[in-house]
Coordinates of C-alpha atoms in Angstrom, one line a residue:
M1 CA 55.5 -14.3 -19.7
F2 CA 55.2 -10.8 -18.0
R3 CA 54.5 -7.8 -20.2
F4 CA 54.9 -4.2 -19.0
A5 CA 55.8 -0.8 -20.5
G6 CA 56.6 -2.2 -23.9
F7 CA 58.8 -5.1 -22.6
E8 CA 58.4 -8.8 -22.2
L9 CA 60.1 -10.8 -19.4
D10 CA 60.2 -14.6 -19.7
P11 CA 61.4 -16.2 -16.4
L12 CA 61.6 -19.7 -18.0
R13 CA 64.2 -18.5 -20.6
A14 CA 65.6 -15.8 -18.4
S15 CA 65.1 -13.3 -21.2
L16 CA 64.1 -9.7 -21.4
R17 CA 62.9 -8.3 -24.8
A18 CA 61.7 -5.0 -26.2
T19 CA 58.5 -4.8 -28.2
D20 CA 60.5 -5.1 -31.4
G21 CA 61.8 -8.5 -30.2
E22 CA 65.3 -7.2 -29.5
A23 CA 67.0 -9.1 -26.7
I24 CA 68.2 -7.0 -23.8
R25 CA 71.1 -8.4 -21.8
L26 CA 71.2 -8.3 -18.0
R27 CA 73.5 -9.8 -15.6
P28 CA 71.9 -12.8 -13.7
K29 CA 71.4 -10.8 -10.4
S30 CA 70.0 -7.8 -12.2
F31 CA 67.6 -10.1 -14.1
D32 CA 66.5 -11.8 -10.8
M33 CA 65.9 -8.4 -9.3
L34 CA 63.8 -7.2 -12.2
Q35 CA 61.8 -10.4 -12.0
M36 CA 61.1 -9.7 -8.3
F37 CA 60.1 -6.1 -9.1
V38 CA 57.7 -7.2 -11.8
A39 CA 56.2 -10.0 -9.7
N40 CA 55.6 -7.4 -6.9
A41 CA 54.5 -4.5 -9.1
G42 CA 52.6 -1.9 -7.0
R43 CA 54.2 -2.9 -3.7
V44 CA 57.1 -1.2 -2.0
I45 CA 60.0 -3.6 -1.5
S46 CA 62.5 -2.7 1.2
K47 CA 66.2 -2.7 0.4
Q48 CA 66.8 -5.5 2.9
E49 CA 64.1 -7.7 1.3
L50 CA 65.7 -7.2 -2.1
I51 CA 69.2 -8.1 -0.7
D52 CA 67.9 -11.2 1.2
A53 CA 66.0 -12.5 -2.0
I54 CA 68.8 -11.8 -4.5
W55 CA 71.8 -12.6 -2.4
P56 CA 70.7 -15.3 0.1
N57 CA 73.4 -16.3 2.6
I58 CA 75.8 -13.6 1.3
H59 CA 76.7 -10.4 3.0
V60 CA 76.7 -7.8 0.1
A61 CA 77.7 -4.2 0.2
D62 CA 74.9 -1.8 -0.7
D63 CA 76.7 -0.8 -3.8
G64 CA 76.0 -4.2 -5.3
L65 CA 72.2 -3.5 -4.9
F66 CA 72.5 0.0 -6.3
Q67 CA 74.4 -1.2 -9.4
C68 CA 71.8 -3.8 -10.2
I69 CA 69.1 -1.1 -10.0
R70 CA 71.1 1.2 -12.2
E71 CA 71.6 -1.6 -14.8
I72 CA 67.9 -2.3 -14.8
R73 CA 67.0 1.4 -15.3
I74 CA 69.4 1.6 -18.2
A75 CA 67.9 -1.5 -19.8
L76 CA 64.4 -0.2 -19.4
A77 CA 65.4 3.4 -20.5
D78 CA 64.1 4.5 -17.1
E79 CA 66.6 7.4 -16.6
Q80 CA 63.7 9.5 -15.3
R81 CA 62.9 6.9 -12.7
Q82 CA 59.3 6.5 -13.7
L83 CA 59.3 2.7 -13.5
I84 CA 61.5 2.0 -10.5
K85 CA 60.8 4.7 -7.9
L86 CA 62.7 5.3 -4.6
V87 CA 60.2 5.6 -1.7
S88 CA 62.2 7.5 0.9
G89 CA 62.8 5.5 4.0
R90 CA 60.8 2.5 2.8
G91 CA 62.4 1.0 -0.3
Y92 CA 61.6 0.7 -4.0
L93 CA 58.3 0.6 -6.0
F94 CA 57.9 -0.8 -9.4
D95 CA 55.2 1.4 -10.9
A96 CA 53.9 -0.2 -14.1
E97 CA 51.0 -2.2 -15.2
V98 CA 52.0 -5.8 -15.6
S99 CA 50.1 -8.4 -17.5
A100 CA 50.9 -12.1 -17.3
A101 CA 50.3 -14.9 -19.8
P102 CA 51.6 -18.4 -20.5
A103 CA 54.9 -18.3 -22.3
D104 CA 55.3 -20.0 -25.7
R105 CA 57.2 -23.1 -24.7
T106 CA 57.4 -24.5 -28.2
K107 CA 60.4 -22.3 -28.9
P108 CA 63.9 -23.7 -28.1
V109 CA 65.5 -22.4 -25.0
E110 CA 68.4 -20.1 -25.8
G111 CA 71.8 -21.2 -24.9
V112 CA 71.3 -25.0 -25.1
G113 CA 74.6 -26.6 -25.6
A114 CA 76.5 -23.6 -24.2
S115 CA 74.8 -22.3 -21.0
A116 CA 71.7 -24.4 -20.3
P117 CA 69.6 -23.7 -17.2
A118 CA 70.2 -25.7 -14.1
I119 CA 67.5 -28.1 -12.7
E120 CA 66.1 -26.1 -9.9
P121 CA 62.8 -25.7 -7.8
R122 CA 62.2 -22.3 -9.4
R123 CA 61.4 -23.9 -12.7
L124 CA 58.8 -26.2 -11.1
A125 CA 57.4 -23.2 -9.2
D126 CA 57.1 -21.2 -12.4
E127 CA 55.1 -23.9 -14.0
A128 CA 52.9 -24.6 -11.0
S129 CA 52.2 -20.9 -10.5
Q130 CA 50.2 -20.8 -13.7
Q131 CA 47.6 -22.7 -11.9
A132 CA 47.3 -20.1 -9.1
G133 CA 44.6 -18.1 -10.8
P134 CA 43.6 -16.2 -13.9
A135 CA 46.3 -14.2 -15.7
V136 CA 46.3 -10.5 -15.1
D137 CA 45.7 -9.7 -18.8
Q138 CA 42.4 -11.5 -18.7
V139 CA 40.9 -8.6 -16.6
D140 CA 38.7 -6.2 -18.5
P141 CA 40.7 -3.0 -19.3
L142 CA 37.9 -0.9 -17.8
E143 CA 38.4 -2.8 -14.5
R144 CA 42.2 -2.6 -14.6
K145 CA 42.5 -0.1 -11.9
S146 CA 40.2 -1.9 -9.5
A147 CA 42.0 -5.2 -10.4
W148 CA 45.4 -4.1 -9.1
P149 CA 44.8 -5.2 -5.5
R150 CA 43.8 -8.6 -6.9
A151 CA 46.8 -8.6 -9.2
R152 CA 49.2 -7.8 -6.3
A153 CA 47.6 -10.5 -4.2
L154 CA 48.1 -12.9 -7.2
T155 CA 51.7 -12.1 -7.5
R156 CA 52.3 -12.4 -3.8
G157 CA 50.5 -15.7 -3.9
R158 CA 52.8 -16.8 -6.7
W159 CA 55.9 -15.9 -4.6
R160 CA 54.4 -17.8 -1.6
L161 CA 53.8 -20.8 -3.8
R162 CA 57.4 -20.7 -5.1
F163 CA 58.7 -20.5 -1.5
A164 CA 56.4 -23.3 -0.5
L165 CA 57.5 -25.5 -3.4
A166 CA 61.2 -24.8 -2.6
A167 CA 60.5 -25.7 1.1
M168 CA 58.9 -29.0 -0.1
V169 CA 62.0 -29.8 -2.1
V170 CA 64.2 -29.1 0.8
L171 CA 61.9 -31.2 3.1
G172 CA 61.9 -34.0 0.6
A173 CA 65.7 -34.0 0.5
A174 CA 65.8 -34.1 4.3
I175 CA 63.4 -37.1 4.4
G176 CA 65.5 -38.8 1.7
L177 CA 68.6 -38.4 3.8
T178 CA 67.0 -39.9 6.9
T179 CA 65.4 -42.8 5.0
A180 CA 68.4 -43.7 2.9
R181 CA 70.2 -46.9 3.8
F182 CA 73.0 -44.9 5.5
I183 CA 72.9 -42.2 8.2
F184 CA 75.3 -39.4 7.9
K185 CA 77.0 -38.2 11.0
P186 CA 76.3 -34.5 11.8
A187 CA 78.9 -32.2 10.3
S188 CA 81.9 -31.4 12.6
I189 CA 81.5 -27.7 11.8
S190 CA 78.6 -26.3 13.8
T191 CA 76.3 -23.6 12.4
Q192 CA 77.7 -21.1 14.9
A193 CA 81.2 -22.0 14.0
R194 CA 80.9 -21.8 10.2
P195 CA 84.0 -20.2 8.8
V196 CA 83.6 -17.0 6.8
I197 CA 85.1 -16.7 3.3
T198 CA 85.5 -13.2 1.9
V199 CA 85.5 -13.0 -1.9
M200 CA 87.3 -9.9 -2.9
P201 CA 86.6 -8.3 -6.3
I202 CA 88.4 -10.0 -9.1
T203 CA 90.9 -7.5 -10.5
G204 CA 90.7 -7.0 -14.3
M205 CA 94.3 -6.3 -15.3
S206 CA 93.3 -3.8 -18.0
D207 CA 90.9 -0.9 -18.4
D208 CA 89.2 -2.7 -21.3
P209 CA 85.4 -2.6 -20.6
Q210 CA 85.0 -6.3 -21.6
T211 CA 87.7 -7.3 -19.1
V212 CA 86.2 -5.1 -16.4
Q213 CA 82.7 -6.6 -17.0
M214 CA 84.0 -10.2 -17.1
A215 CA 86.0 -9.7 -13.8
A216 CA 82.9 -8.3 -12.0
G217 CA 80.6 -11.1 -13.3
L218 CA 83.2 -13.7 -12.3
A219 CA 83.3 -12.5 -8.7
E220 CA 79.5 -12.5 -8.6
R221 CA 79.2 -16.1 -9.9
L222 CA 81.9 -17.3 -7.5
S223 CA 80.1 -15.7 -4.6
D224 CA 76.8 -17.2 -5.7
G225 CA 78.3 -20.7 -5.9
L226 CA 80.0 -20.5 -2.6
S227 CA 76.8 -19.3 -0.9
R228 CA 75.3 -22.7 -1.7
V229 CA 78.0 -24.5 0.3
G230 CA 76.3 -25.6 3.5
N231 CA 79.0 -25.3 6.1
I232 CA 80.5 -21.9 5.3
R233 CA 79.4 -18.3 5.2
V234 CA 80.3 -15.9 2.4
V235 CA 81.0 -12.2 2.4
S236 CA 81.2 -10.6 -1.0
L237 CA 82.8 -7.2 -1.1
G238 CA 81.8 -5.0 -3.9
V239 CA 79.7 -7.4 -5.9
G240 CA 79.2 -5.9 -9.3
V241 CA 81.7 -3.1 -8.6
T242 CA 85.2 -2.8 -10.1
F243 CA 88.0 -2.2 -7.6
G244 CA 91.7 -1.8 -8.1
A245 CA 94.2 -4.1 -6.5
M246 CA 93.3 -4.8 -2.9
D247 CA 95.0 -6.7 -0.1
T248 CA 93.5 -8.8 2.6
A249 CA 92.9 -5.9 5.0
A250 CA 89.2 -5.6 4.0
G251 CA 88.8 -9.3 4.5
R252 CA 90.2 -9.1 8.0
D253 CA 87.8 -6.2 8.7
A254 CA 84.9 -8.4 7.7
Q255 CA 86.0 -11.0 10.3
A256 CA 86.8 -13.5 7.6
S257 CA 88.4 -16.9 8.2
F258 CA 89.7 -17.1 4.6
V259 CA 90.1 -14.4 1.9
V260 CA 90.0 -15.2 -1.9
T261 CA 91.6 -12.8 -4.4
G262 CA 92.1 -13.1 -8.1
Q263 CA 93.5 -11.3 -11.2
L264 CA 92.1 -11.7 -14.8
W265 CA 93.9 -11.1 -18.1
K266 CA 92.6 -11.1 -21.6
S267 CA 94.8 -12.2 -24.5
A268 CA 94.0 -12.6 -28.2
S269 CA 92.9 -16.2 -27.7
S270 CA 92.2 -16.8 -24.0
W271 CA 91.2 -15.5 -20.6
D272 CA 93.9 -16.2 -18.0
L273 CA 93.1 -16.2 -14.3
Q274 CA 95.2 -16.4 -11.2
A275 CA 93.6 -16.8 -7.8
R276 CA 94.6 -17.6 -4.2
M277 CA 93.2 -18.1 -0.8
V278 CA 94.9 -17.0 2.4
E279 CA 94.1 -17.2 6.1
A280 CA 92.7 -13.8 7.0
G281 CA 94.4 -13.5 10.4
T282 CA 97.9 -14.5 9.3
G283 CA 98.1 -14.0 5.6
E284 CA 99.3 -17.7 5.2
L285 CA 98.8 -19.0 1.7
L286 CA 96.4 -21.9 1.8
W287 CA 95.7 -22.5 -1.9
S288 CA 96.4 -21.0 -5.3
T289 CA 95.6 -21.8 -8.9
S290 CA 96.0 -20.5 -12.4
F291 CA 94.2 -21.6 -15.6
S292 CA 93.0 -20.4 -18.9
V293 CA 89.7 -20.5 -20.9
G294 CA 89.6 -20.1 -24.6
A295 CA 88.1 -16.9 -25.9
E296 CA 87.9 -17.8 -29.6
D297 CA 84.2 -18.6 -29.9
G298 CA 83.1 -15.1 -28.7
D299 CA 80.5 -16.6 -26.2
L300 CA 81.3 -14.4 -23.2
L301 CA 78.6 -16.0 -21.0
R302 CA 80.0 -19.5 -21.6
Q303 CA 83.5 -18.2 -20.9
Q304 CA 82.4 -16.6 -17.7
Y305 CA 80.7 -19.8 -16.5
R306 CA 83.9 -21.8 -17.3
L307 CA 86.1 -19.3 -15.5
A308 CA 83.8 -19.5 -12.4
G309 CA 83.9 -23.3 -12.6
G310 CA 87.6 -23.5 -13.1
L311 CA 88.1 -21.3 -10.0
G312 CA 85.2 -22.5 -7.8
Y313 CA 85.6 -26.3 -8.2
P314 CA 89.2 -26.6 -6.8
L315 CA 88.5 -23.9 -4.3
A316 CA 85.4 -25.7 -2.8
L317 CA 87.4 -28.9 -2.7
R318 CA 90.3 -27.3 -0.9
V319 CA 88.0 -25.6 1.6
N320 CA 86.2 -28.9 2.2
K321 CA 89.4 -30.7 2.9
L322 CA 90.5 -28.0 5.4
L323 CA 87.2 -28.3 7.2
N324 CA 87.6 -32.0 7.4
G325 CA 90.9 -31.9 9.1
E326 CA 93.5 -31.9 6.3
T327 CA 96.7 -30.2 7.3
R328 CA 97.1 -26.8 5.8
Q329 CA 100.6 -27.5 4.5
A330 CA 101.1 -30.1 1.8
S331 CA 102.8 -33.2 2.9
T332 CA 106.6 -32.8 3.1
A333 CA 107.3 -36.5 3.2
G334 CA 110.7 -37.4 1.8
A335 CA 111.5 -39.7 -1.0
A336 CA 112.1 -42.6 1.4
E337 CA 108.7 -42.2 3.0
S338 CA 107.0 -42.0 -0.4
A339 CA 108.8 -45.1 -1.6
G340 CA 107.7 -46.8 1.6
G341 CA 104.0 -46.2 1.0
N342 CA 103.0 -42.6 1.6
A343 CA 99.2 -42.7 1.0
A344 CA 99.1 -39.9 -1.6
F345 CA 102.0 -41.4 -3.5
V346 CA 100.4 -44.9 -3.5
I347 CA 97.1 -43.5 -4.8
E348 CA 98.8 -41.7 -7.6
Q349 CA 100.8 -44.8 -8.5
A350 CA 97.6 -46.9 -8.5
R351 CA 95.9 -44.4 -10.9
A352 CA 99.0 -44.5 -13.1
F353 CA 98.7 -48.2 -13.4
L354 CA 95.3 -47.8 -14.9
D355 CA 96.2 -45.4 -17.6
H356 CA 96.4 -48.4 -20.0
A357 CA 94.2 -50.8 -18.0
T358 CA 94.6 -54.6 -18.3
P359 CA 93.5 -57.2 -15.7
E360 CA 97.1 -57.6 -14.6
R361 CA 97.7 -53.9 -14.1
Y362 CA 94.4 -53.7 -12.3
Q363 CA 95.3 -56.4 -9.9
A364 CA 98.7 -54.8 -9.2
A365 CA 97.1 -51.5 -8.4
E366 CA 94.6 -53.2 -6.1
A367 CA 97.4 -54.9 -4.2
M368 CA 99.2 -51.6 -3.7
L369 CA 96.1 -50.0 -2.3
E370 CA 95.3 -52.9 0.0
Q371 CA 98.8 -53.0 1.4
A372 CA 98.8 -49.2 2.0
L373 CA 95.4 -49.4 3.8
A374 CA 96.7 -52.3 6.0
R375 CA 99.4 -49.9 7.2
E376 CA 96.9 -47.0 7.6
P377 CA 93.5 -48.5 8.3
D378 CA 91.9 -45.2 9.2
N379 CA 93.1 -43.3 6.2
A380 CA 90.0 -41.9 4.5
D381 CA 91.7 -41.2 1.2
L382 CA 92.9 -44.8 0.9
Q383 CA 89.5 -46.1 1.8
V384 CA 87.9 -44.0 -0.9
A385 CA 90.6 -44.9 -3.5
L386 CA 90.3 -48.7 -2.9
A387 CA 86.5 -48.6 -2.9
T388 CA 86.5 -46.6 -6.2
H389 CA 89.1 -49.0 -7.6
R390 CA 86.9 -52.0 -6.9
L391 CA 83.8 -50.3 -8.3
R392 CA 85.7 -49.8 -11.6
G393 CA 86.6 -53.5 -11.5
L394 CA 82.9 -54.4 -11.1
Q395 CA 81.9 -52.2 -14.0
T396 CA 84.6 -53.7 -16.3
D397 CA 83.8 -57.3 -15.2
W398 CA 87.3 -57.9 -13.9
Y399 CA 86.1 -59.9 -10.9
P400 CA 84.9 -63.5 -11.1
E401 CA 81.1 -63.8 -10.8
A402 CA 81.5 -65.6 -7.4
D403 CA 83.4 -62.6 -6.0
R404 CA 81.2 -59.8 -7.3
S405 CA 78.7 -59.6 -4.4
R406 CA 81.5 -59.7 -1.8
M407 CA 83.5 -56.9 -3.6
E408 CA 80.4 -54.7 -4.0
A409 CA 79.5 -55.1 -0.3
G410 CA 83.1 -54.4 0.8
A411 CA 83.4 -51.3 -1.4
E412 CA 80.1 -49.9 0.1
A413 CA 81.2 -50.7 3.6
M414 CA 84.4 -48.8 3.2
L415 CA 82.6 -45.7 1.9
L416 CA 80.0 -45.8 4.6
A417 CA 82.7 -46.1 7.3
T418 CA 84.4 -43.0 5.9
L419 CA 81.2 -41.1 5.8
R420 CA 80.3 -41.9 9.4
E421 CA 83.5 -40.2 10.4
K422 CA 83.5 -37.4 7.8
S423 CA 80.0 -36.9 6.7
T424 CA 80.8 -33.9 4.5
Y425 CA 84.0 -35.2 2.9
L426 CA 83.7 -34.6 -0.8
P427 CA 85.9 -37.4 -2.1
A428 CA 83.8 -39.9 -0.1
L429 CA 80.5 -38.3 -1.1
G430 CA 81.5 -38.3 -4.7
A431 CA 82.6 -41.9 -4.7
Y432 CA 79.4 -43.0 -2.9
C433 CA 77.4 -41.0 -5.4
R434 CA 79.1 -43.0 -8.3
F435 CA 78.7 -46.3 -6.4
L436 CA 75.0 -45.9 -5.9
T437 CA 74.4 -44.9 -9.6
A438 CA 76.5 -47.8 -10.8
T439 CA 74.5 -50.2 -8.6
N440 CA 71.2 -48.8 -9.9
R441 CA 70.0 -47.4 -6.5
F442 CA 68.8 -44.2 -8.1
A443 CA 66.8 -42.6 -5.3
E444 CA 69.8 -42.9 -2.9
S445 CA 72.1 -41.8 -5.6
L446 CA 70.2 -38.6 -6.3
V447 CA 70.2 -37.8 -2.6
T448 CA 74.0 -38.4 -2.2
C449 CA 74.9 -36.6 -5.4
A450 CA 72.8 -33.6 -4.3
K451 CA 74.7 -33.6 -1.0
A452 CA 78.0 -33.7 -2.9
L453 CA 76.9 -30.7 -5.0
S454 CA 75.8 -28.9 -1.8
F455 CA 79.5 -28.7 -1.0
D456 CA 80.9 -28.2 -4.5
P457 CA 78.2 -26.9 -6.9
W458 CA 80.7 -26.9 -9.8
D459 CA 81.4 -30.7 -9.6
G460 CA 80.7 -32.0 -13.1
T461 CA 81.2 -35.6 -12.1
A462 CA 78.4 -35.4 -9.5
L463 CA 76.2 -33.7 -12.2
F464 CA 77.0 -36.5 -14.6
Q465 CA 76.0 -39.1 -12.1
T466 CA 72.8 -37.2 -11.4
G467 CA 72.1 -37.2 -15.1
L468 CA 72.7 -40.9 -15.4
S469 CA 70.2 -41.6 -12.6
L470 CA 67.6 -39.3 -14.1
M471 CA 68.0 -40.9 -17.5
Q472 CA 67.5 -44.4 -16.2
L473 CA 64.4 -43.2 -14.4
G474 CA 63.1 -42.0 -17.8
R475 CA 63.5 -38.3 -17.2
F476 CA 65.5 -37.6 -20.3
E477 CA 65.0 -33.8 -20.5
D478 CA 66.1 -33.4 -16.9
A479 CA 69.1 -35.7 -17.5
L480 CA 70.1 -33.6 -20.5
A481 CA 69.8 -30.4 -18.4
S482 CA 72.2 -32.0 -15.8
F483 CA 74.7 -32.9 -18.5
L484 CA 74.5 -29.5 -20.0
Q485 CA 75.1 -27.9 -16.7
A486 CA 78.2 -30.0 -16.2
D487 CA 79.4 -28.9 -19.7
Q488 CA 78.7 -25.3 -18.7
F489 CA 81.2 -25.5 -15.8
D490 CA 83.5 -28.0 -17.6
T491 CA 85.1 -29.1 -14.3
P492 CA 86.9 -31.3 -13.6
Q493 CA 88.2 -31.3 -17.2
V494 CA 89.6 -34.8 -16.9
S495 CA 85.9 -36.0 -16.8
R496 CA 84.5 -33.7 -19.5
W497 CA 84.1 -36.6 -22.0
T498 CA 81.7 -38.3 -19.7
W499 CA 79.0 -35.6 -19.6
L500 CA 79.4 -35.1 -23.3
L501 CA 78.7 -38.8 -23.7
G502 CA 75.7 -38.5 -21.4
A503 CA 74.3 -35.6 -23.4
G504 CA 74.7 -37.6 -26.6
L505 CA 72.9 -40.6 -25.2
A506 CA 70.1 -38.5 -23.7
C507 CA 69.6 -36.8 -27.1
L508 CA 69.5 -40.2 -28.8
Y509 CA 66.7 -41.3 -26.4
L510 CA 64.9 -38.0 -27.2
D511 CA 65.2 -38.7 -30.9
R512 CA 67.4 -35.7 -31.4
D513 CA 69.8 -37.7 -33.6
E514 CA 71.8 -34.7 -35.1
D515 CA 72.4 -33.3 -31.6
A516 CA 73.5 -36.8 -30.5
V517 CA 76.1 -36.9 -33.3
N518 CA 77.5 -33.5 -32.3
W519 CA 77.8 -34.5 -28.6
M520 CA 79.4 -37.9 -29.3
T521 CA 81.8 -36.4 -31.8
R522 CA 83.0 -34.0 -29.1
S523 CA 83.3 -36.7 -26.5
I524 CA 85.3 -39.1 -28.8
A525 CA 87.6 -36.2 -29.8
I526 CA 88.6 -36.0 -26.1
T527 CA 88.6 -39.7 -25.2
P528 CA 88.6 -42.0 -28.2
G529 CA 89.3 -45.2 -26.4
T530 CA 85.7 -46.1 -25.2
G531 CA 83.7 -48.5 -27.3
R532 CA 80.4 -47.4 -25.9
S533 CA 80.8 -43.9 -27.4
Y534 CA 81.1 -45.4 -30.9
F535 CA 78.0 -47.6 -30.5
I536 CA 76.0 -44.5 -29.5
L537 CA 77.4 -42.6 -32.5
A538 CA 76.6 -45.6 -34.8
A539 CA 73.0 -45.6 -33.8
A540 CA 72.6 -41.9 -34.3
Y541 CA 74.2 -42.1 -37.8
R542 CA 72.0 -45.0 -38.7
R543 CA 68.8 -43.1 -37.8
L544 CA 70.0 -40.1 -39.8
G545 CA 70.4 -42.3 -42.9
R546 CA 74.2 -42.0 -42.8
Q547 CA 74.7 -45.7 -43.3
Q548 CA 78.4 -45.8 -44.2
E549 CA 79.4 -43.6 -41.3
A550 CA 77.2 -45.8 -39.0
K551 CA 79.0 -49.0 -40.1
L552 CA 82.4 -47.4 -39.6
A553 CA 81.5 -46.3 -36.1
L554 CA 80.2 -49.7 -35.2
A555 CA 83.4 -51.4 -36.5
K556 CA 85.5 -49.0 -34.4
G557 CA 83.4 -49.8 -31.3
M558 CA 83.9 -53.6 -32.0
E559 CA 87.6 -53.0 -32.4
I560 CA 87.9 -51.4 -29.0
R561 CA 85.4 -53.8 -27.3
P562 CA 85.6 -57.1 -29.0
G563 CA 82.8 -59.5 -28.0
S564 CA 80.3 -56.6 -27.5
T565 CA 76.6 -57.4 -27.8
V566 CA 73.4 -55.5 -27.4
Q567 CA 73.2 -57.0 -23.9
N568 CA 76.5 -55.8 -22.6
V569 CA 77.0 -52.4 -24.3
G570 CA 74.1 -50.7 -22.6
L571 CA 73.7 -49.7 -19.0
P572 CA 72.3 -52.2 -16.5
V573 CA 68.5 -52.4 -16.5
K574 CA 67.8 -53.2 -12.8
N575 CA 65.4 -50.7 -11.2
T576 CA 65.1 -48.7 -14.5
S577 CA 61.8 -47.2 -15.6
P578 CA 59.5 -48.5 -18.4
V579 CA 60.1 -45.2 -20.3
Y580 CA 63.9 -45.8 -20.2
L581 CA 63.5 -49.5 -21.3
K582 CA 61.3 -48.5 -24.2
A583 CA 63.9 -45.9 -25.5
R584 CA 66.8 -48.3 -24.8
D585 CA 65.1 -51.1 -26.8
K586 CA 64.5 -48.7 -29.7
V587 CA 68.3 -48.0 -29.9
S588 CA 69.1 -51.7 -29.5
R589 CA 67.0 -52.5 -32.5
T590 CA 68.9 -49.9 -34.5
L591 CA 72.2 -51.5 -33.5
I592 CA 71.0 -55.0 -34.4
E593 CA 70.0 -53.7 -37.8
L594 CA 73.6 -52.5 -38.2
G595 CA 75.0 -55.9 -37.3
L596 CA 75.7 -55.8 -33.5
P597 CA 75.0 -59.3 -32.1
E598 CA 72.1 -59.5 -29.7
S599 CA 73.9 -61.7 -27.2

């Protein structure tokens, strides 16, 4: 917790408060910039250093920097520029006495359930930095002036520690990638040839201040997310600035490969967004989308995250497919070709067969995919679809015991073959991430899921698989944070019930039974046909003393999954941690008390 000039800044909770406790809202980039100023109080920071730190890997117009500084000055009532001073020709100086003390971590983090913080190295660095030396406010007030050089050295040491920890995380990931059982082929897009995506300002289609602010923040969040994609570069024009309608000319001037534009409307009940991506040189339309986010709950930050996720998730997937050789125009295959086995048509038909899954429908879908792959043995999408299909069969026990090992090995071999040819292909990365989690190879799963997220940071499915691995390793808090981040983006929406289920199970293991009920109720409202959800809900009700509701939930679970026992309703225990096994056994005992058979 940093204190200065009557304010408190808490990096852990990303909060700024006045002395009277009133919360002061800042956009994420403005908050990050204020944190950098505070941590470097008394030192001149150049404009370029600020831009590199706050917008890494993004080319940002100067006006984005200036607007952040203006917003900070307004928040701190620094209209006279006594706290943030411009040092002509050198940069900016934060001229205030700053004291630091451990934050009170017994208080709940604001926004849990709506916009929880992501798991990131900065959080670990913040905790480790408390060991770097004595807090500044431990210095005798009479020695405060002479202590400033030490204080500045301390803050610089903290930033060095943060960067070092971040580097260690990156190094660890690199080691993990080289020691995993598979070796990814280098990306086909070289660093020198990385395409440039220009993100134009999102146009708010009214002069309403809320719409203008939402549009500006949405463009900023989209640019931030795309900047984490490893094989592209991002140019963000006018971050934090409201522009009128603009065409792609500015994007062409910025030497972009692709240009993204969007328009945002506000109705009484929703935010409505339309967006498109064109090729900068020709203006050819490569991708477009439109979607809505409900506005009834009044949580603007949550709505902005979901708008960014709804735009960023399919955009990142489309860019990834373009960079992995997909043709720019959708297939124009005729009906005869489709009927004869066009790959996309077959994959959709196989998925449709599983809408009301039975062993017979499952086998029919598998036969369709096998026949299509025999016709097109090098088709990556068919390989991924068949491998994913077989993984589902393994998880639902639709293969005889004698065939399980062969099917598992075959599914993995198909995915690895695809990844050797297309090491950055998101469908294959996502499928392998799920495969490794389902087979309890948690270390490899975390590496692969992280790689998938490095190409689409809004992928809720990869975040869900990450959470499952963390949970079975006994890291329940980190697992919950991963599920909450997936809920924050809410993409892809077809999978939203999964991370809600994951959050409910993590809360159950953390003895947060009321929270578990809330999450499971939301999950069941979306997808009521999974027995496991009702068993989790039954255990939470039982521990809350709501016996009748617990029995009803258990009965519903048994109706959906007849023959369920304590042994087969939980996740597999292979390679799981003792912490996880202890929590799992506690839940199992609760279910046994309710009447679920042990075996």
